[in-house]
Short mmCIF file of C-alpha atoms in Angstrom, two decimals:
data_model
loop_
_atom_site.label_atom_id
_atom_site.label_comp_id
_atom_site.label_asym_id
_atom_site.label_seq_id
_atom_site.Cartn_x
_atom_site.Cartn_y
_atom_site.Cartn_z
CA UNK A 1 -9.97 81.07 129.38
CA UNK A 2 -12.80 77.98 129.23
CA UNK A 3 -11.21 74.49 128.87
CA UNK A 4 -11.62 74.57 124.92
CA UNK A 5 -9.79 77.84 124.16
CA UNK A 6 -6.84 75.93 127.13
CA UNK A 7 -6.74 72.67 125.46
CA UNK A 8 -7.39 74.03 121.59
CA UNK A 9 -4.28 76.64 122.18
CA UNK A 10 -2.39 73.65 123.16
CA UNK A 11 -3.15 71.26 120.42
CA UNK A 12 -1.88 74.27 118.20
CA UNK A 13 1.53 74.77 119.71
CA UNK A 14 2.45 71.40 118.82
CA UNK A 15 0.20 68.97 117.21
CA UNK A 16 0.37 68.98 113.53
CA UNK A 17 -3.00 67.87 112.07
CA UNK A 18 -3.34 65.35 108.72
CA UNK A 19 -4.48 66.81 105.19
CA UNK A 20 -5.21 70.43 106.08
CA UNK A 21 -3.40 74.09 106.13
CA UNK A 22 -2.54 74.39 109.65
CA UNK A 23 -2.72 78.62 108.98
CA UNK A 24 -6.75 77.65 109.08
CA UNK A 25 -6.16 76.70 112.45
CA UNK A 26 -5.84 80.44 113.54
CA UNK A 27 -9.27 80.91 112.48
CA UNK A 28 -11.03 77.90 112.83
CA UNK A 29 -9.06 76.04 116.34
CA UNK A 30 -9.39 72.41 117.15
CA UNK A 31 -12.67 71.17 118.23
CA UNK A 32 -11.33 69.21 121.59
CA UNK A 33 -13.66 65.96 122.17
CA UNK A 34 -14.16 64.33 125.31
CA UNK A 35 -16.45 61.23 124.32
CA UNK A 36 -18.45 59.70 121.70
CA UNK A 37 -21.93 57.92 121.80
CA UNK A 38 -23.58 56.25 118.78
CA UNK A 39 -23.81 59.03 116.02
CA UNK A 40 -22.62 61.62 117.93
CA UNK A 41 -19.57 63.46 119.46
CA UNK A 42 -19.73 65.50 122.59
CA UNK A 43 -16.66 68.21 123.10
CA UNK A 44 -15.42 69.25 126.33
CA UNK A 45 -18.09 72.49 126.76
CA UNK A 46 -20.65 69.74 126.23
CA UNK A 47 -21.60 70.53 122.65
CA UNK A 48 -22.71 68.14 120.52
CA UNK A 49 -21.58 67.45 116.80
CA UNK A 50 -23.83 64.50 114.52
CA UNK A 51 -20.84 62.71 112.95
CA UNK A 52 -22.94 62.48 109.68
CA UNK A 53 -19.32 61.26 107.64
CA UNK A 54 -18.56 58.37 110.57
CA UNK A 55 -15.26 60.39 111.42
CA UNK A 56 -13.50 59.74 107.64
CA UNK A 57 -16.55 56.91 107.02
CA UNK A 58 -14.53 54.12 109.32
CA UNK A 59 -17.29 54.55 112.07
CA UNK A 60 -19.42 51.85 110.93
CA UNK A 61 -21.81 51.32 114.07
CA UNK A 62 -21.58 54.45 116.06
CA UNK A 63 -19.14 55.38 118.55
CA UNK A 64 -17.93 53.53 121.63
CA UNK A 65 -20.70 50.78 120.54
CA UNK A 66 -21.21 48.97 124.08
CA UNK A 67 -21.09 45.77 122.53
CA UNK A 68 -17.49 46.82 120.93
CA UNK A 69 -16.25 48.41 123.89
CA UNK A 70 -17.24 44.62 125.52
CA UNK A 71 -14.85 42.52 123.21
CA UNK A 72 -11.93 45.23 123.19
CA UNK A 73 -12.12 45.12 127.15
CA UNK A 74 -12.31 41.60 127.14
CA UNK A 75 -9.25 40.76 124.83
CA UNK A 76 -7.55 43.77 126.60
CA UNK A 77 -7.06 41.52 129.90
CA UNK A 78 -5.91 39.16 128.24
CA UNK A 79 -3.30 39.58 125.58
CA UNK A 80 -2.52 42.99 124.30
CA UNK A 81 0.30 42.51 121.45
CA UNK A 82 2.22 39.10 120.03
CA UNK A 83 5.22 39.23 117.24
CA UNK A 84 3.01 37.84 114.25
CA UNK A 85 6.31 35.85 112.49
CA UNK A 86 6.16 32.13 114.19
CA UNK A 87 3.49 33.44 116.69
CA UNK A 88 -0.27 33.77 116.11
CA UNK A 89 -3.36 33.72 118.51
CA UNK A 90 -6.61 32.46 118.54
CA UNK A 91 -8.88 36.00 117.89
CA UNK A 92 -6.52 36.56 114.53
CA UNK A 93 -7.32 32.63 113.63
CA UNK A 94 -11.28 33.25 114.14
CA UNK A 95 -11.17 36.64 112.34
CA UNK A 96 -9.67 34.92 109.43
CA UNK A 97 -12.33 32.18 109.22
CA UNK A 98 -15.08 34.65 109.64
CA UNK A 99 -13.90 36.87 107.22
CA UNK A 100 -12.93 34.05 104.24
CA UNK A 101 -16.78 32.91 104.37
CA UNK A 102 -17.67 36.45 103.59
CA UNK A 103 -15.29 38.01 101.09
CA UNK A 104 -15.81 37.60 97.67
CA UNK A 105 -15.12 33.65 96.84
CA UNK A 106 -11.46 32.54 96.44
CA UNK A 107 -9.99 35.40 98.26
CA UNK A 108 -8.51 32.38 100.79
CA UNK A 109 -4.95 34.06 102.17
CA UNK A 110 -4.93 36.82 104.49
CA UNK A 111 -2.24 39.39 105.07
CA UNK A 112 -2.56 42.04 108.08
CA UNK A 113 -0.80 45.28 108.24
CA UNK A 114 -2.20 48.38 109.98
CA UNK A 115 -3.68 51.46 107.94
CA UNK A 116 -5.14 51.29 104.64
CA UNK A 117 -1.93 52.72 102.57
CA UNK A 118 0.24 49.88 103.84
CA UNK A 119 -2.46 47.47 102.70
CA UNK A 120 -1.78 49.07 99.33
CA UNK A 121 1.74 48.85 99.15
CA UNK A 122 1.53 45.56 100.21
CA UNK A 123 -0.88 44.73 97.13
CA UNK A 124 1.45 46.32 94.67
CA UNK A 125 4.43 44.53 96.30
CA UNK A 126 2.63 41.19 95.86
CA UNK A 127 1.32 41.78 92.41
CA UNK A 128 4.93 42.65 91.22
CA UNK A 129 6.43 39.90 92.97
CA UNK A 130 4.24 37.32 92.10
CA UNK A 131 3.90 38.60 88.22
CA UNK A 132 8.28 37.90 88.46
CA UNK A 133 7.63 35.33 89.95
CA UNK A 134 6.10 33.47 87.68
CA UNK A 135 8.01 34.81 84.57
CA UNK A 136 6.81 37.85 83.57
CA UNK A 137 9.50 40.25 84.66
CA UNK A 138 8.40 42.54 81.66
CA UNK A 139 5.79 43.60 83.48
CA UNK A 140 6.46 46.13 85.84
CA UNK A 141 4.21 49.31 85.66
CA UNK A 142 0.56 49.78 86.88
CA UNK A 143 -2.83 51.00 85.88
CA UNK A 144 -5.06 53.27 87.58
CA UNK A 145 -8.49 55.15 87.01
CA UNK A 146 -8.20 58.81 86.51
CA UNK A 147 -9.41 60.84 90.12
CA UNK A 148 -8.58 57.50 92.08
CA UNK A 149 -6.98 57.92 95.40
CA UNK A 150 -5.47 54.38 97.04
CA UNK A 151 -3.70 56.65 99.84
CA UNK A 152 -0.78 58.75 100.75
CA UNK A 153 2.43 56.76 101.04
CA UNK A 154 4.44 56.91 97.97
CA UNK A 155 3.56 53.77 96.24
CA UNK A 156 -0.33 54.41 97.11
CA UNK A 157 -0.13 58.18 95.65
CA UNK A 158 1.95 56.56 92.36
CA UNK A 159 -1.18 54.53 91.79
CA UNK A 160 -3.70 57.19 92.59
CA UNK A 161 -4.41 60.16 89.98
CA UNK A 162 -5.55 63.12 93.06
CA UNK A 163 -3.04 65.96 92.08
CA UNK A 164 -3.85 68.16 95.30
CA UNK A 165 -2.66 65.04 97.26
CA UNK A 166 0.05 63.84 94.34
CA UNK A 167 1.46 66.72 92.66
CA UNK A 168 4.58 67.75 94.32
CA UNK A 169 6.21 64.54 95.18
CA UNK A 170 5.82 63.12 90.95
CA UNK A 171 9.72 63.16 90.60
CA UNK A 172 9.16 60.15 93.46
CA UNK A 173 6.56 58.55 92.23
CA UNK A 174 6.20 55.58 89.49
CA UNK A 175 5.49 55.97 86.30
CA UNK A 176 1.98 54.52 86.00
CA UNK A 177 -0.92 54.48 83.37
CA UNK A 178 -3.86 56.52 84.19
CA UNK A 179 -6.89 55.18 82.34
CA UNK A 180 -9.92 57.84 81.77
CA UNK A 181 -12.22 56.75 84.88
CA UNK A 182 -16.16 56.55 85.00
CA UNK A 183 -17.91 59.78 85.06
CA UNK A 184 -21.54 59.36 85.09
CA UNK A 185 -22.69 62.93 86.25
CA UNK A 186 -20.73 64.12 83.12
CA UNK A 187 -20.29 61.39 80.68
CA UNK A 188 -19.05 62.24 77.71
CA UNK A 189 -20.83 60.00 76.02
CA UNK A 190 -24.71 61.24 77.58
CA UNK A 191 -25.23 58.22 79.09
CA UNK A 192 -26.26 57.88 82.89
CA UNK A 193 -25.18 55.19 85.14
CA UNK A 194 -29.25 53.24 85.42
CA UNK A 195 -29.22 52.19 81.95
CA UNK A 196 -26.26 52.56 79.70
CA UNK A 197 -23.65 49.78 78.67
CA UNK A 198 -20.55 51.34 80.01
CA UNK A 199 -18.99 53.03 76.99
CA UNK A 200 -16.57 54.54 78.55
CA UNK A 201 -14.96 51.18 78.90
CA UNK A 202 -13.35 51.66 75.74
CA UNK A 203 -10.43 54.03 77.60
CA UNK A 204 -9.57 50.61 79.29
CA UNK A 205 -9.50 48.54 76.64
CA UNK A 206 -7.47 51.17 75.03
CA UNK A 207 -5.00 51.25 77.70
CA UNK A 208 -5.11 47.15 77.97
CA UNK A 209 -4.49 46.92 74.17
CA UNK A 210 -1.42 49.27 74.45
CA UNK A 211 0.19 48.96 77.77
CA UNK A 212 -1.16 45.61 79.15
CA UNK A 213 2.09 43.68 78.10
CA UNK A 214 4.16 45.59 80.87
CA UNK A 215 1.02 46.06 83.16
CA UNK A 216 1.33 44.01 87.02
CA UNK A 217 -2.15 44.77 88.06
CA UNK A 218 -4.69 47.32 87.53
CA UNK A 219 -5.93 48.99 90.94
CA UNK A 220 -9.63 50.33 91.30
CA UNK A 221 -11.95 51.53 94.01
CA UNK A 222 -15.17 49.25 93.14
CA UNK A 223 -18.15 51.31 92.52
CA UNK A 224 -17.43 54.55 94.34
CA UNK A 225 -14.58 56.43 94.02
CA UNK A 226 -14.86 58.36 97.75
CA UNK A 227 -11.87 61.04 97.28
CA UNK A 228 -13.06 62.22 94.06
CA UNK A 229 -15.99 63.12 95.41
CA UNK A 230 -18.17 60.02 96.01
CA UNK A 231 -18.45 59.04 92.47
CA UNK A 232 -20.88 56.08 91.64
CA UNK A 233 -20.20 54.19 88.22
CA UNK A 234 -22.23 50.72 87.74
CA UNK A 235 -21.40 46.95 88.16
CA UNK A 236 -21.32 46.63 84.68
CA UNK A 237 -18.08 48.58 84.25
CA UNK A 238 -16.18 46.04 86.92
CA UNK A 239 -17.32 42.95 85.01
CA UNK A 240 -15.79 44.18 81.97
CA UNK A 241 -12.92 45.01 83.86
CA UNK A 242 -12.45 41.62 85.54
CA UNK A 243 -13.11 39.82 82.04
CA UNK A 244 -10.13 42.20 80.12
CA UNK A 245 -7.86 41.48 83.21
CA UNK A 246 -8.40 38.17 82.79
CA UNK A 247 -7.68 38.09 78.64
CA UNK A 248 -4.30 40.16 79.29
CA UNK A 249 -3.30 38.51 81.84
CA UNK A 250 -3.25 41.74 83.98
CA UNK A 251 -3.49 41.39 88.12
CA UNK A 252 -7.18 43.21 88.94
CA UNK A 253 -6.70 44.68 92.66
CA UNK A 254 -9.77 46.22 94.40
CA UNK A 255 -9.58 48.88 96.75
CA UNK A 256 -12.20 48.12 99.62
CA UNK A 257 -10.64 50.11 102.11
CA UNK A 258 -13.37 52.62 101.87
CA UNK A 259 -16.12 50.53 100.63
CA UNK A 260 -16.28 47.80 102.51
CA UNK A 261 -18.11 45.90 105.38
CA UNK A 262 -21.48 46.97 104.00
CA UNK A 263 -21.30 51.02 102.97
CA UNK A 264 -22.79 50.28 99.42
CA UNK A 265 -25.00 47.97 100.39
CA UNK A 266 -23.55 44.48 100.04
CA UNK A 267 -20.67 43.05 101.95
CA UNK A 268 -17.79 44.37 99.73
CA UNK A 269 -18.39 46.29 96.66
CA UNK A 270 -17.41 43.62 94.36
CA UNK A 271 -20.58 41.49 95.55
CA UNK A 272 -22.27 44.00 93.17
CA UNK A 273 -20.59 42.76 90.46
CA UNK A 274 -20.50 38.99 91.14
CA UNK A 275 -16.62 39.52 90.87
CA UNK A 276 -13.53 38.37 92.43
CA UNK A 277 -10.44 40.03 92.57
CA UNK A 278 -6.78 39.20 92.55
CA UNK A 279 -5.94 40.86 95.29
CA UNK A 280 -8.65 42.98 97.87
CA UNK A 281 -7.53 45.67 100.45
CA UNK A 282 -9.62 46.31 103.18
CA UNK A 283 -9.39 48.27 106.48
CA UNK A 284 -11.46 51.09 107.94
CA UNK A 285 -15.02 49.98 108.90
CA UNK A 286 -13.13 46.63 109.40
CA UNK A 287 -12.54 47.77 113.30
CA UNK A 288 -15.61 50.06 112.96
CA UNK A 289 -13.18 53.05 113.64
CA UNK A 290 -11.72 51.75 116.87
CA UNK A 291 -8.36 50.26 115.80
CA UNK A 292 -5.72 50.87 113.10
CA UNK A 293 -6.10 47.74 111.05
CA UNK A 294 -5.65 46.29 107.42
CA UNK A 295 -5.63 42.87 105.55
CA UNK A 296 -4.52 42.51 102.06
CA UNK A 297 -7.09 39.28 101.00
CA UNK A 298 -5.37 37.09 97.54
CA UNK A 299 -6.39 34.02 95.81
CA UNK A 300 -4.30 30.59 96.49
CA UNK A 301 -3.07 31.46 93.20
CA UNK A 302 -1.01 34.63 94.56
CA UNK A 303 0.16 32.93 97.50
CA UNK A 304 1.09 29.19 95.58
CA UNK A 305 3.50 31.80 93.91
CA UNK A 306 5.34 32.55 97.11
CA UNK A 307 5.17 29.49 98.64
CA UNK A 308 8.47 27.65 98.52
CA UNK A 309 11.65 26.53 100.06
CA UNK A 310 13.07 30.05 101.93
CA UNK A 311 16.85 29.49 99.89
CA UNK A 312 14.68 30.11 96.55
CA UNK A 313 14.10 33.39 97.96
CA UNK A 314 10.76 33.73 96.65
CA UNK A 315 9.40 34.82 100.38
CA UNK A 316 7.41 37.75 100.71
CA UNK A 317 9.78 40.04 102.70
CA UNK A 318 7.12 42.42 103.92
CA UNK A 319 5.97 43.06 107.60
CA UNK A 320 4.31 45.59 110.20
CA UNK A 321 4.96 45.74 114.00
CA UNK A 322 1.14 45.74 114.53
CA UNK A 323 0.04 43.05 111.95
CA UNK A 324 -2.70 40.88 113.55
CA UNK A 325 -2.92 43.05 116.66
CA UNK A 326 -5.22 40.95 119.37
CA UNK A 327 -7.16 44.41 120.16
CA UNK A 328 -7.77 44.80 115.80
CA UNK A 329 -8.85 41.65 115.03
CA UNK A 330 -11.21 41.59 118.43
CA UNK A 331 -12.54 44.59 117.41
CA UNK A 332 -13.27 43.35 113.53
CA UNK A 333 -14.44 40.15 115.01
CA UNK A 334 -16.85 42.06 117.21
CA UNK A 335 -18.14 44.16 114.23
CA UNK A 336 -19.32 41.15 111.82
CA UNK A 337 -21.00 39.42 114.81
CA UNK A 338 -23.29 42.70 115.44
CA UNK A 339 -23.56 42.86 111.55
CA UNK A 340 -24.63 39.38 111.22
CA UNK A 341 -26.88 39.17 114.79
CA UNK A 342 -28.42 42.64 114.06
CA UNK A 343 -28.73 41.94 110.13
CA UNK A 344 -28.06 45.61 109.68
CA UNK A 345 -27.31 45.29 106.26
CA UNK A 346 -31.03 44.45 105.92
CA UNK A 347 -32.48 47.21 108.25
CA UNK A 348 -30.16 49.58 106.15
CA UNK A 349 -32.11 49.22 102.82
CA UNK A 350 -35.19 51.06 103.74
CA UNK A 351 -33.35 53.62 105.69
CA UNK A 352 -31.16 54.21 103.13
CA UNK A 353 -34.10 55.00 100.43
CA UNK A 354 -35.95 57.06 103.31
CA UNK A 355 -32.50 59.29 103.52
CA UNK A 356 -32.51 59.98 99.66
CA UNK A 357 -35.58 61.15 99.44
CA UNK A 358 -34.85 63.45 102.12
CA UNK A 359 -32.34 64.67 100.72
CA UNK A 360 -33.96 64.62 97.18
CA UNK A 361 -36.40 67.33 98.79
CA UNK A 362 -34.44 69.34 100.49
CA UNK A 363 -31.77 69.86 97.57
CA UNK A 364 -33.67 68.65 94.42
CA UNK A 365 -34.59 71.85 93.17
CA UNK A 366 -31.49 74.05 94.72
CA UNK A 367 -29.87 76.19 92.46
CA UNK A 368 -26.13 74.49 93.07
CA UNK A 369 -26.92 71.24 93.44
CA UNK A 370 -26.19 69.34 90.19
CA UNK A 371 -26.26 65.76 91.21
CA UNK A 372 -27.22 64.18 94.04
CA UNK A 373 -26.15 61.12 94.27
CA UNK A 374 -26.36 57.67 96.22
CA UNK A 375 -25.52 53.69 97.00
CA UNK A 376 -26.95 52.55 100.58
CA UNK A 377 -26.15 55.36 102.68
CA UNK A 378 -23.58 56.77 101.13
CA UNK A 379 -25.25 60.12 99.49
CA UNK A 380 -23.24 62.73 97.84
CA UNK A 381 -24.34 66.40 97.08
CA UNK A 382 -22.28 67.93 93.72
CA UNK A 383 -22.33 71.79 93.92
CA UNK A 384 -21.92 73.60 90.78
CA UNK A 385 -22.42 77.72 89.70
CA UNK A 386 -24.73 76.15 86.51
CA UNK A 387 -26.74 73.35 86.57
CA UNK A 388 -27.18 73.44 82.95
CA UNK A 389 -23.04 73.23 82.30
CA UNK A 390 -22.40 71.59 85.23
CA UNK A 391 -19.56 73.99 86.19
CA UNK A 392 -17.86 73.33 89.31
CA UNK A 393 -17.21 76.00 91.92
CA UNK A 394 -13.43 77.82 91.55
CA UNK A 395 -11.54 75.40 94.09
CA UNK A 396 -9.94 78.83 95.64
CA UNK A 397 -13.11 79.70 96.64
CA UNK A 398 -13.48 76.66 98.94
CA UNK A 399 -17.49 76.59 98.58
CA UNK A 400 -17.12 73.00 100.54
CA UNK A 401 -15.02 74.07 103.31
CA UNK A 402 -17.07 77.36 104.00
CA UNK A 403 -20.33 74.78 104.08
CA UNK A 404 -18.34 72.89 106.36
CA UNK A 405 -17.77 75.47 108.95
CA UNK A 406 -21.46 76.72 109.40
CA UNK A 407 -22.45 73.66 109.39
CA UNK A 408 -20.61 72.97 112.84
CA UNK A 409 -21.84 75.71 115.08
CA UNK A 410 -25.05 74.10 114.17
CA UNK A 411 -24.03 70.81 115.91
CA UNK A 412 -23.06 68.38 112.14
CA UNK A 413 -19.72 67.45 111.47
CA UNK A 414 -19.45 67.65 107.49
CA UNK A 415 -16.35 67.49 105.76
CA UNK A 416 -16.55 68.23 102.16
CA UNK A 417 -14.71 67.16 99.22
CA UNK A 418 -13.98 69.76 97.28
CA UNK A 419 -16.90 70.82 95.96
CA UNK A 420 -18.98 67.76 97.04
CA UNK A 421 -20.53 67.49 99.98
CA UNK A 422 -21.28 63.87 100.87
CA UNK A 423 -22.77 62.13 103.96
CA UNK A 424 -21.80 58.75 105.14
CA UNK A 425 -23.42 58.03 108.35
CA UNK A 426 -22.64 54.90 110.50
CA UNK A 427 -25.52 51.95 109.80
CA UNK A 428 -27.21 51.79 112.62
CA UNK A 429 -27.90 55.62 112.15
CA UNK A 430 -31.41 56.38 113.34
CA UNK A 431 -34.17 58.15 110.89
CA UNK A 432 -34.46 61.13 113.36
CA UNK A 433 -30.55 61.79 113.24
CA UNK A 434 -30.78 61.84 109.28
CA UNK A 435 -33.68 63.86 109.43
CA UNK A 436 -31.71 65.89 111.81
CA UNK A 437 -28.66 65.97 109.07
CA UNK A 438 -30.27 67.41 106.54
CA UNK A 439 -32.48 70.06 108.22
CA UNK A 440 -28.80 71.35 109.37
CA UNK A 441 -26.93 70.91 106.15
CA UNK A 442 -29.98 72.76 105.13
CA UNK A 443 -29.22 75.70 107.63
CA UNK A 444 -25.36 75.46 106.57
CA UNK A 445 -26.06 75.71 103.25
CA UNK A 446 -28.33 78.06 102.85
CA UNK A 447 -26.35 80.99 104.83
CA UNK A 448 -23.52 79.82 102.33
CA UNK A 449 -25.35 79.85 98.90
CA UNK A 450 -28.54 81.82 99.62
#
């Protein structure tokens, strides 16, 4: 038996692996990795696998980035973990300057938990709090966009509208209002997202106009919804929805966690729109993959709200045993300085246009591809039976997941949503490794779909 079947037969007997049907596992076992470098992931027979998705789109500059690896060693010697209630140190004190001159403006306060659902839950915690706070206790339920997903804890799933994630556990969840999201590849008013004037707003300010008097906040990912398959609705929409928050007095909070640090483009998301939130949640690319680590950003107009004597009990009771880890916030402080320094932002325009047209003619004219669509690097591939209707593949048949698993033989880690495949490289990705993605998506594809 080689060291992959040892180690794969292993990881089967007892580890239980996130968002997947561990039966597949019989088929299809763990792929054991011994070490990344840049774009890539080497297992332990030596083969090689392009991480063209950034492992889950967290990887922001590559793996074990030497100039990473430098500033977790570093901070490593000397101070691994502090209690963040009366203590602080100095890396969480510089993150949080370096990060308030870059968010969107006002977004002053900064609250650190670990994973991206707990930055959610906080959110929703704060928004409720601070809307009783300051004496509207009527308002208790929340609004979210049709197909959103804001994670898997029970709060996150109440405010996200992904039934193969939500279904079963409803008789938990909150009773929420799910407002009829952008869809530009099938607006139903044939519009597309270049040039029309967002008319499907008006399922908002439908929702607004009946439900906004007992609405906290209403949560959104800003400009691409990733789960549902990497949809891309315009600016346009988030302006209107920042202007109706602000008439109904309605909390806005964005969802960054996926968005962030540069993956569409800008900064944040927002920056697109010219907007500020109530309330941002950020975390993946934050550590560029290396450490778990979230912030919940808010106004001085949240926090003033919270800020009192502790016997008027108007404290935000809320904490995580890793918030404002040392190795985190060295990690995130490490990732804007190469972002800034290396300006990739900049040197990610024209590689991001060079990868759409690659992709543009490899799949432009395929049979079942019906959209392909893009923002920076983030490029998604719809697959449909008929272009013309735009009918999706049956999700039994698992079109994705079978593209998935030719692809990796061929050395490209895809991992498909549904029936959207979707890359999402890191941004220092070089042009021969996307020229490299495609030719083998290509290759996957093909012995899939003819």
């Amino acid at each position: 038996m080689d060291r992959m079947n040892e180690l794969a037969q292993r990881d089967f007997a007892h580890i239980w692996h996130p968002c997947c049907q561990m039966k597949d596992y019989e088929t299809l076992p763990s792929i054991v990795i011994d070490h990344g470098e840049g774009a890539y992931l080497y297992d332990v027979n030596g083969n090689s696998y392009l991480d063209i998705i950034s492992s889950w789109w967290c990887n922001l500059l590559g793996h074990c980035n030497p100039k990473i690896n430098a500033a977790v060693k570093a901070q490593l010697d000397k101070l691994e973990h502090v209690i963040f209630v009366n203590f602080s140190h100095e890396t969480a004190i510089d993150l949080a300057d370096k990060l308030v001159n870059i968010l969107p403006k006002g977004l002053n306060k900064l609250n650190f938990a670990d994973n991206g659902s707990a930055a959610v839950e906080i959110a929703l915690k704060l928004a409720f709090q601070y809307q009783h706070q300051t004496g509207h206790s009527e308002k208790t339920r929340f609004m979210c966009l049709s197909e959103g997903y804001h994670g898997e804890t029970i709060g996150a799933l109440s405010v996200g509208s992904m039934d193969l994630f939500a279904q079963i556990y409803k008789p938990m969840m909150m009773n929420n209002i799910h407002v009829e999201a952008p869809d530009c590849y099938r607006c139903p008013f044939n519009k597309n997202r270049e040039c029309c004037e967002c008319e499907c707003f008006k399922y908002a300010e439908e929702a607004f106009a009946n439900y906004a008097k007992e609405t906290v906040a209403i949560i959104v990912e800003p400009i691409v919804q990733g789960c549902a398959g990497m949809r891309i609705y315009p600016p346009l929409y988030l302006k209107k929805l920042r202007q109706l928050c602000n008439e109904y007095g309605v909390l806005l909070i964005a969802d960054e966690i996926a968005t962030g640090f540069g993956r569409t483009g800008k900064m944040f998301a927002c920056d697109h729109a010219d907007i500020t939130p109530d309330i941002m949640c950020i975390s993946k690319a934050l550590t560029g993959g290396y450490m778990p680590m979230s912030i919940v950003c808010t106004t001085d107009k949240i926090y003033d709200a919270f800020y009192a004597d502790y016997n008027e009990g108007k404290q935000f009771m809320h904490s995580h045993t890793y918030a404002g880890n040392p190795l985190g916030c060295s990690t995130a402080l490490a990732v804007l300085k190469i972002l800034e320094e290396d300006k990739i932002l900049e040197k990610c325009q024209p590689k991001a246009e060079y990868f759409n047209n690659l992709l543009n003619e490899a799949f432009g004219n395929h049979k079942n591809i019906g959209e392909i669509r893009h923002i920076n690097l983030i490029n998604a591939l719809e697959l449909v039976t008929d272009k013309q209707t735009k009918t999706g593949f049956d999700g039994k048949l698992r079109i994705g997941y079978e593209i998935y698993k030719k692809a990796l033989p061929h050395g490209l880690l895809l991992r498909p949503l549904g029936n959207v495949i979707y890359f999402n490289p890191p941004l220092n990705i070089e042009e021969k490794d996307l020229e490299k993605a495609v030719r083998l998506a290509k290759i996957a594809m093909d012995e899939v779909l003819g």
